[in-house]
Coordinates of C-alpha atoms and ligand atoms in Angstrom, one line a residue:
M1 CA 87.0 88.9 100.0
P2 CA 87.1 90.8 103.2
A3 CA 89.5 89.2 105.7
A4 CA 86.8 88.9 108.3
T5 CA 84.8 86.6 106.2
M6 CA 87.6 84.2 105.4
T7 CA 87.5 81.0 107.2
A8 CA 90.8 80.1 109.0
S9 CA 92.5 77.0 107.7
P10 CA 93.5 74.3 110.3
S11 CA 97.1 75.3 110.1
L12 CA 96.3 79.0 110.5
R13 CA 94.2 78.1 113.6
A14 CA 97.1 76.0 114.9
S15 CA 99.4 79.0 114.4
Q16 CA 97.0 81.3 116.2
K17 CA 96.8 78.9 119.1
R18 CA 100.6 78.7 119.3
S19 CA 100.8 82.5 119.2
A20 CA 98.6 82.8 122.2
S21 CA 100.7 80.5 124.3
L22 CA 103.9 82.2 123.0
E23 CA 102.5 85.5 124.4
Q24 CA 102.4 83.9 127.8
R25 CA 106.0 82.6 127.6
I26 CA 107.1 86.1 126.4
A27 CA 105.5 87.7 129.4
D28 CA 107.2 85.2 131.7
D29 CA 110.7 85.6 130.3
P30 CA 111.0 88.4 127.6
A31 CA 114.8 88.4 127.5
S32 CA 114.9 84.8 126.3
F33 CA 113.3 85.9 123.0
R34 CA 115.0 87.5 120.0
I35 CA 112.7 88.7 117.3
L36 CA 113.6 89.5 113.7
T37 CA 111.2 91.3 111.5
G38 CA 111.7 93.2 108.3
D39 CA 110.1 95.5 105.7
R40 CA 110.9 96.0 102.1
P41 CA 111.8 99.7 101.6
T42 CA 109.3 100.3 98.8
G43 CA 107.7 103.5 100.1
A44 CA 106.3 105.1 103.2
L45 CA 105.1 103.0 106.0
H46 CA 101.4 103.5 106.6
I47 CA 98.7 102.9 109.3
G48 CA 98.2 99.3 108.1
H49 CA 101.8 98.5 108.9
Y50 CA 101.5 100.3 112.2
F51 CA 98.5 98.4 113.5
G52 CA 99.6 95.2 111.8
T53 CA 103.1 95.0 113.0
L54 CA 105.0 98.2 114.0
H55 CA 102.9 98.7 117.1
N56 CA 103.6 95.1 118.2
R57 CA 107.4 95.5 117.7
V58 CA 107.4 98.5 120.0
R59 CA 105.3 96.6 122.5
L60 CA 107.8 93.7 122.4
Q61 CA 110.8 95.9 122.6
D62 CA 109.3 97.7 125.6
S63 CA 108.6 94.4 127.4
G64 CA 112.3 93.5 127.2
V65 CA 112.4 91.3 124.1
Q66 CA 115.5 91.7 121.9
V67 CA 114.4 93.3 118.6
F68 CA 116.1 93.2 115.2
V69 CA 114.6 95.2 112.4
L70 CA 115.7 94.5 108.9
I71 CA 115.3 97.0 106.0
A72 CA 115.2 94.4 103.3
D73 CA 116.8 96.3 100.5
Y74 CA 117.9 93.1 98.6
Q75 CA 114.4 92.0 98.7
A76 CA 113.1 95.3 97.4
I77 CA 115.1 94.7 94.2
T78 CA 113.1 91.5 93.6
D79 CA 110.0 93.7 93.1
R80 CA 108.8 94.3 89.6
L81 CA 108.3 98.0 90.6
A82 CA 111.7 99.0 91.8
S83 CA 112.0 102.1 93.9
P84 CA 113.2 105.1 92.0
D85 CA 115.1 106.4 95.0
L86 CA 116.2 103.6 97.4
P87 CA 118.4 105.7 99.7
R88 CA 115.6 108.1 100.3
D89 CA 113.2 105.3 101.0
V90 CA 115.6 103.5 103.4
R91 CA 116.3 106.7 105.4
G92 CA 112.6 107.4 105.4
M93 CA 112.0 104.0 106.9
V94 CA 114.5 104.6 109.7
A95 CA 112.7 107.8 110.4
D96 CA 109.3 106.0 110.5
Y97 CA 110.7 103.4 112.9
L98 CA 112.2 105.9 115.3
A99 CA 109.2 108.2 115.2
I100 CA 106.8 105.4 116.3
G101 CA 109.0 104.3 119.2
I102 CA 111.6 101.8 118.0
D103 CA 114.6 102.7 120.2
P104 CA 118.0 102.4 118.5
S105 CA 119.7 102.0 121.9
R106 CA 117.8 98.8 122.5
A107 CA 116.7 97.6 119.0
V108 CA 119.1 96.8 116.1
I109 CA 118.0 98.5 112.8
F110 CA 120.0 97.3 109.8
A111 CA 119.9 96.8 106.0
H112 CA 120.7 93.7 103.9
S113 CA 123.2 95.3 101.7
L114 CA 125.2 96.5 104.7
V115 CA 125.6 93.0 106.1
P116 CA 127.4 90.9 103.5
E117 CA 127.8 87.9 105.8
L118 CA 124.0 87.6 106.1
N119 CA 123.6 87.4 102.4
Q120 CA 126.4 84.8 102.1
L121 CA 124.4 82.4 104.3
L122 CA 122.0 82.2 101.4
L123 CA 124.6 79.9 99.7
P124 CA 124.8 77.1 102.2
F125 CA 121.1 77.4 102.9
L126 CA 120.2 76.9 99.2
S127 CA 121.9 73.5 99.4
L128 CA 119.4 72.4 102.0
V129 CA 116.2 72.9 100.0
S130 CA 115.0 71.7 96.6
M131 CA 113.8 73.7 93.7
A132 CA 110.4 72.0 94.1
E133 CA 110.1 73.0 97.7
I134 CA 110.9 76.6 96.9
G135 CA 108.4 76.5 94.0
R136 CA 105.6 75.5 96.3
N137 CA 106.0 78.6 98.4
P138 CA 102.8 80.7 97.8
T139 CA 104.6 84.0 97.3
V140 CA 106.9 82.5 94.8
K141 CA 104.0 80.8 93.1
D142 CA 102.0 84.0 92.9
E143 CA 105.0 85.9 91.5
M144 CA 105.6 83.1 89.0
A145 CA 102.0 83.4 87.9
A146 CA 102.2 87.2 87.6
A147 CA 105.6 87.5 86.0
G148 CA 106.1 84.0 84.5
S149 CA 109.2 81.9 84.9
E150 CA 110.8 83.6 81.9
A151 CA 110.7 87.0 83.6
M152 CA 111.1 86.1 87.2
S153 CA 114.6 86.6 88.6
G154 CA 116.6 84.0 90.4
L155 CA 116.7 86.3 93.4
M156 CA 112.9 86.4 93.4
F157 CA 112.7 82.7 93.2
T158 CA 115.1 82.2 96.1
Y159 CA 113.5 84.9 98.3
P160 CA 112.1 82.6 101.0
V161 CA 115.5 81.1 101.5
H162 CA 117.1 84.5 101.7
Q163 CA 114.5 85.3 104.3
A164 CA 115.6 82.2 106.3
A165 CA 119.1 83.8 106.3
D166 CA 117.5 87.0 107.6
I167 CA 116.0 85.2 110.5
L168 CA 118.7 82.6 111.3
F169 CA 121.9 84.8 111.0
C170 CA 121.1 86.3 114.4
H171 CA 119.5 83.1 115.9
A172 CA 116.1 84.8 116.2
N173 CA 113.6 82.4 117.8
L174 CA 110.5 84.5 117.2
V175 CA 109.2 86.1 114.0
P176 CA 106.2 88.4 114.3
V177 CA 104.4 88.1 111.0
G178 CA 101.1 88.4 109.2
K179 CA 99.7 85.2 107.9
D180 CA 101.0 85.7 104.4
Q181 CA 104.5 85.2 105.8
L182 CA 103.8 81.9 107.6
P183 CA 105.1 79.7 104.7
H184 CA 108.5 81.6 104.9
V185 CA 108.8 80.9 108.6
E186 CA 108.0 77.2 107.7
I187 CA 110.9 77.1 105.2
T188 CA 113.1 78.7 107.7
R189 CA 112.3 76.0 110.3
T190 CA 113.0 73.3 107.6
I191 CA 116.4 74.8 106.8
A192 CA 117.3 75.1 110.5
R193 CA 116.2 71.5 111.2
R194 CA 118.1 70.1 108.2
F195 CA 121.2 72.1 109.0
N196 CA 121.1 70.8 112.6
D197 CA 120.5 67.2 111.5
R198 CA 123.2 67.1 108.9
Y199 CA 125.9 69.3 110.4
S200 CA 125.3 69.6 114.1
P201 CA 123.4 66.6 115.3
A202 CA 124.8 66.4 118.8
Q203 CA 123.8 69.9 119.6
P204 CA 121.4 71.9 117.4
Y205 CA 123.1 75.0 116.1
F206 CA 120.1 77.0 114.9
P207 CA 116.9 77.5 116.8
E208 CA 113.7 76.6 114.9
P209 CA 112.0 80.0 115.0
E210 CA 108.3 80.3 115.8
A211 CA 105.9 82.7 114.0
L212 CA 104.1 85.1 116.3
L213 CA 100.9 86.1 114.5
S214 CA 99.7 89.6 115.0
A215 CA 96.3 89.8 116.8
A216 CA 95.4 92.9 114.8
P217 CA 92.8 92.5 112.1
L218 CA 93.8 93.0 108.5
L219 CA 92.9 96.5 107.4
L220 CA 91.6 97.1 103.9
G221 CA 92.7 100.1 101.8
L222 CA 90.5 103.2 101.8
D223 CA 89.2 102.1 98.4
G224 CA 88.1 98.8 99.9
T225 CA 90.8 96.7 98.1
K226 CA 94.0 95.3 99.7
M227 CA 96.0 97.9 101.4
G228 CA 99.4 98.5 99.8
K229 CA 102.3 100.8 99.9
S230 CA 102.3 101.3 96.1
R231 CA 98.5 101.3 95.7
N232 CA 98.1 104.8 97.2
N233 CA 95.1 103.6 99.2
S234 CA 96.3 104.0 102.7
V235 CA 97.4 106.8 105.1
P236 CA 101.1 107.1 105.4
L237 CA 102.4 107.6 109.0
R238 CA 104.2 110.7 107.8
A239 CA 101.1 112.3 106.1
S240 CA 100.1 115.7 107.5
A241 CA 96.8 116.3 109.1
D242 CA 95.5 117.9 105.9
Q243 CA 96.8 115.1 103.7
T244 CA 95.1 112.7 106.0
A245 CA 91.8 114.5 105.6
A246 CA 92.2 114.5 101.8
L247 CA 93.0 110.8 101.7
V248 CA 90.1 109.8 104.0
A249 CA 87.7 112.1 102.0
R250 CA 88.3 109.9 99.0
A251 CA 87.5 106.7 100.9
K252 CA 84.8 104.4 99.6
T253 CA 81.6 104.2 101.7
D254 CA 78.0 103.6 101.0
S255 CA 74.8 105.7 100.9
E256 CA 73.2 104.6 104.1
R257 CA 72.9 107.4 106.6
S258 CA 73.0 105.2 109.7
I259 CA 76.5 104.1 110.5
T260 CA 76.7 100.5 111.7
Y261 CA 79.5 98.0 112.2
E262 CA 78.6 95.2 109.8
P263 CA 81.8 93.8 108.3
E264 CA 80.1 91.3 106.0
R265 CA 77.4 93.6 104.6
R266 CA 79.2 96.9 104.7
P267 CA 83.0 96.1 104.4
E268 CA 84.2 99.6 103.5
V269 CA 82.3 101.3 106.3
A270 CA 83.4 98.6 108.8
N271 CA 87.0 99.1 107.7
L272 CA 86.8 102.8 108.4
L273 CA 85.2 102.1 111.8
M274 CA 88.0 99.6 112.5
I275 CA 90.7 102.2 111.7
A276 CA 89.1 104.8 114.0
G277 CA 88.6 102.1 116.7
L278 CA 92.2 101.0 116.5
C279 CA 93.4 104.7 116.7
R280 CA 91.2 105.3 119.7
E281 CA 91.6 101.9 121.3
Q282 CA 87.9 101.3 121.2
P283 CA 85.7 98.6 119.6
P284 CA 84.6 99.7 116.1
S285 CA 80.9 99.2 117.2
D286 CA 81.3 101.9 119.8
V287 CA 82.6 104.3 117.2
A288 CA 79.6 103.4 115.0
Q289 CA 77.2 104.2 117.9
R290 CA 78.8 107.6 118.4
I291 CA 78.4 108.5 114.7
D292 CA 75.0 106.9 114.4
G293 CA 72.9 108.9 111.9
G294 CA 75.7 111.2 110.8
G295 CA 76.3 109.3 107.6
A296 CA 79.5 109.1 105.6
A297 CA 80.6 112.7 106.2
A298 CA 80.6 112.3 110.0
L299 CA 82.3 108.9 109.7
K300 CA 85.1 110.4 107.6
A301 CA 85.5 113.4 110.0
E302 CA 85.8 110.9 112.9
V303 CA 88.3 108.7 111.1
T304 CA 90.4 111.8 110.1
D305 CA 90.4 113.1 113.7
A306 CA 91.2 109.7 115.1
I307 CA 94.2 109.2 112.9
N308 CA 95.5 112.7 113.3
E309 CA 95.2 112.6 117.1
R310 CA 96.7 109.1 117.4
F311 CA 99.8 110.0 115.2
A312 CA 100.3 113.7 116.1
A313 CA 103.2 113.1 118.5
A314 CA 104.9 110.5 116.1
R315 CA 104.5 112.9 113.2
A316 CA 106.1 115.7 115.1
R317 CA 109.0 113.5 116.1
R318 CA 109.3 112.4 112.5
A319 CA 109.5 115.9 111.3
E320 CA 112.4 116.6 113.6
L321 CA 114.2 113.4 112.6
E322 CA 113.7 114.3 108.9
S323 CA 115.9 117.4 109.5
E324 CA 118.7 115.2 110.7
P325 CA 119.6 112.9 107.8
G326 CA 123.1 112.4 109.3
Y327 CA 121.6 111.0 112.5
L328 CA 119.3 108.6 110.6
R329 CA 122.3 107.4 108.6
D330 CA 124.3 106.9 111.8
V331 CA 121.6 104.8 113.3
L332 CA 121.4 102.5 110.3
L333 CA 125.2 102.2 110.0
A334 CA 125.6 101.4 113.7
G335 CA 122.9 98.8 113.7
S336 CA 124.4 97.3 110.6
V337 CA 127.9 97.1 112.2
H338 CA 126.3 95.3 115.1
A339 CA 124.4 92.9 112.8
R340 CA 127.5 92.3 110.8
D341 CA 129.5 91.2 113.9
I342 CA 126.8 88.6 114.6
A343 CA 126.5 87.5 111.0
A344 CA 130.3 87.1 110.7
Q345 CA 130.3 84.8 113.7
T346 CA 127.4 82.8 112.4
L347 CA 128.9 82.4 109.0
D348 CA 132.2 81.2 110.5
S349 CA 130.4 78.7 112.7
V350 CA 128.4 77.5 109.7
R351 CA 131.5 77.1 107.7
R352 CA 133.3 75.1 110.4
L353 CA 130.3 72.9 111.1
M354 CA 129.9 72.1 107.3
H355 CA 133.5 71.9 106.3
G356 CA 135.5 71.3 109.4
K357 CA 138.9 73.0 109.8
Y358 CA 141.0 73.6 106.7
Ligands
LIG401 N1 109.0 89.6 103.3 C1 108.7 90.6 104.2 C2 107.6 91.5 103.6 O1 107.4 91.5 102.4 C3 109.9 91.4 104.7 C4 110.9 90.6 105.3 C5 112.2 90.4 104.8 C6 110.9 89.9 106.5 N2 112.9 89.6 105.6 C7 112.1 89.2 106.7 C8 109.8 89.6 107.4 C9 112.3 88.4 107.7 C10 110.1 88.8 108.5 C11 111.3 88.2 108.7 O2 107.0 92.3 104.3

């Protein structure tokens, strides 16, 4: 079902409303916010990630919010389709981040496996939630349905709790997410609240982080199905202009010559118009009007140009970065050292609050 036709649940609407008022508070005092976001290193970041979240991270960073970006390599190994070359994917991800404007002198880029103290927080946190609560998490439930409880790993099962450690280790108070991740933020809030109630009642130790929902619409893949890194149905940020043209040429459209923006009736065409509109910072209906009677060929030409123009500078920067693997590695190691400092302090405080002084 196209996202545009889905009706928002009351809790989703409440989150959207909270996100709008959060934006105001961020504008008033950006430095009081610390965001933590992450990506699983399972392939090249694509334009769906860019408009869904990466763009927003850069905006928040530039407005003065503290930004922590996690490359979730311990989450990647919960996937059924493990990456054949994780180091390459991790370095590629750092290059993607820097190319689109994440600035390592302001933001902290780090990886799970380089911050042992973060992972150790999983242990005390696991004591604060029940198996049933974890089992109700929609991602865990879906995985359970897909893989079955026989095949699902313990790490996959505990993934939302691990994600709470990702967020709480650095006392992040804001988590920019898509709506699929809202239940994880909810578990994180529960864990923070229970920890505070049990071990630090006089003065809450952990913040209860808030989800900041992206205002961007959910893009579909070029084939009209869900866009995904491993589905080969999007345009990677790092694609060349020619590769972009070839990918867009394969996109699903319809046979009507007149191009109109009708998300319900023509979801694939509307999705392409949305992509061009986002690239050009124009409403998709304006893009449709320009193409008018040009049909699918003109639409695809416009989408290709829009993507190539929007990402030309980032792609050029990325090509330069690609030739400096040592620098990319240094950025990741330095960010991880910084994250480790913070995680070690948090783990120590957690230990003292839970166990007192030995
Ligand atoms: N689960 C997220 C995803 O699949 C990635 C992620 C890991 C994350 N840790 C996080 C996102 C913490 C937000 C906060 O995209």
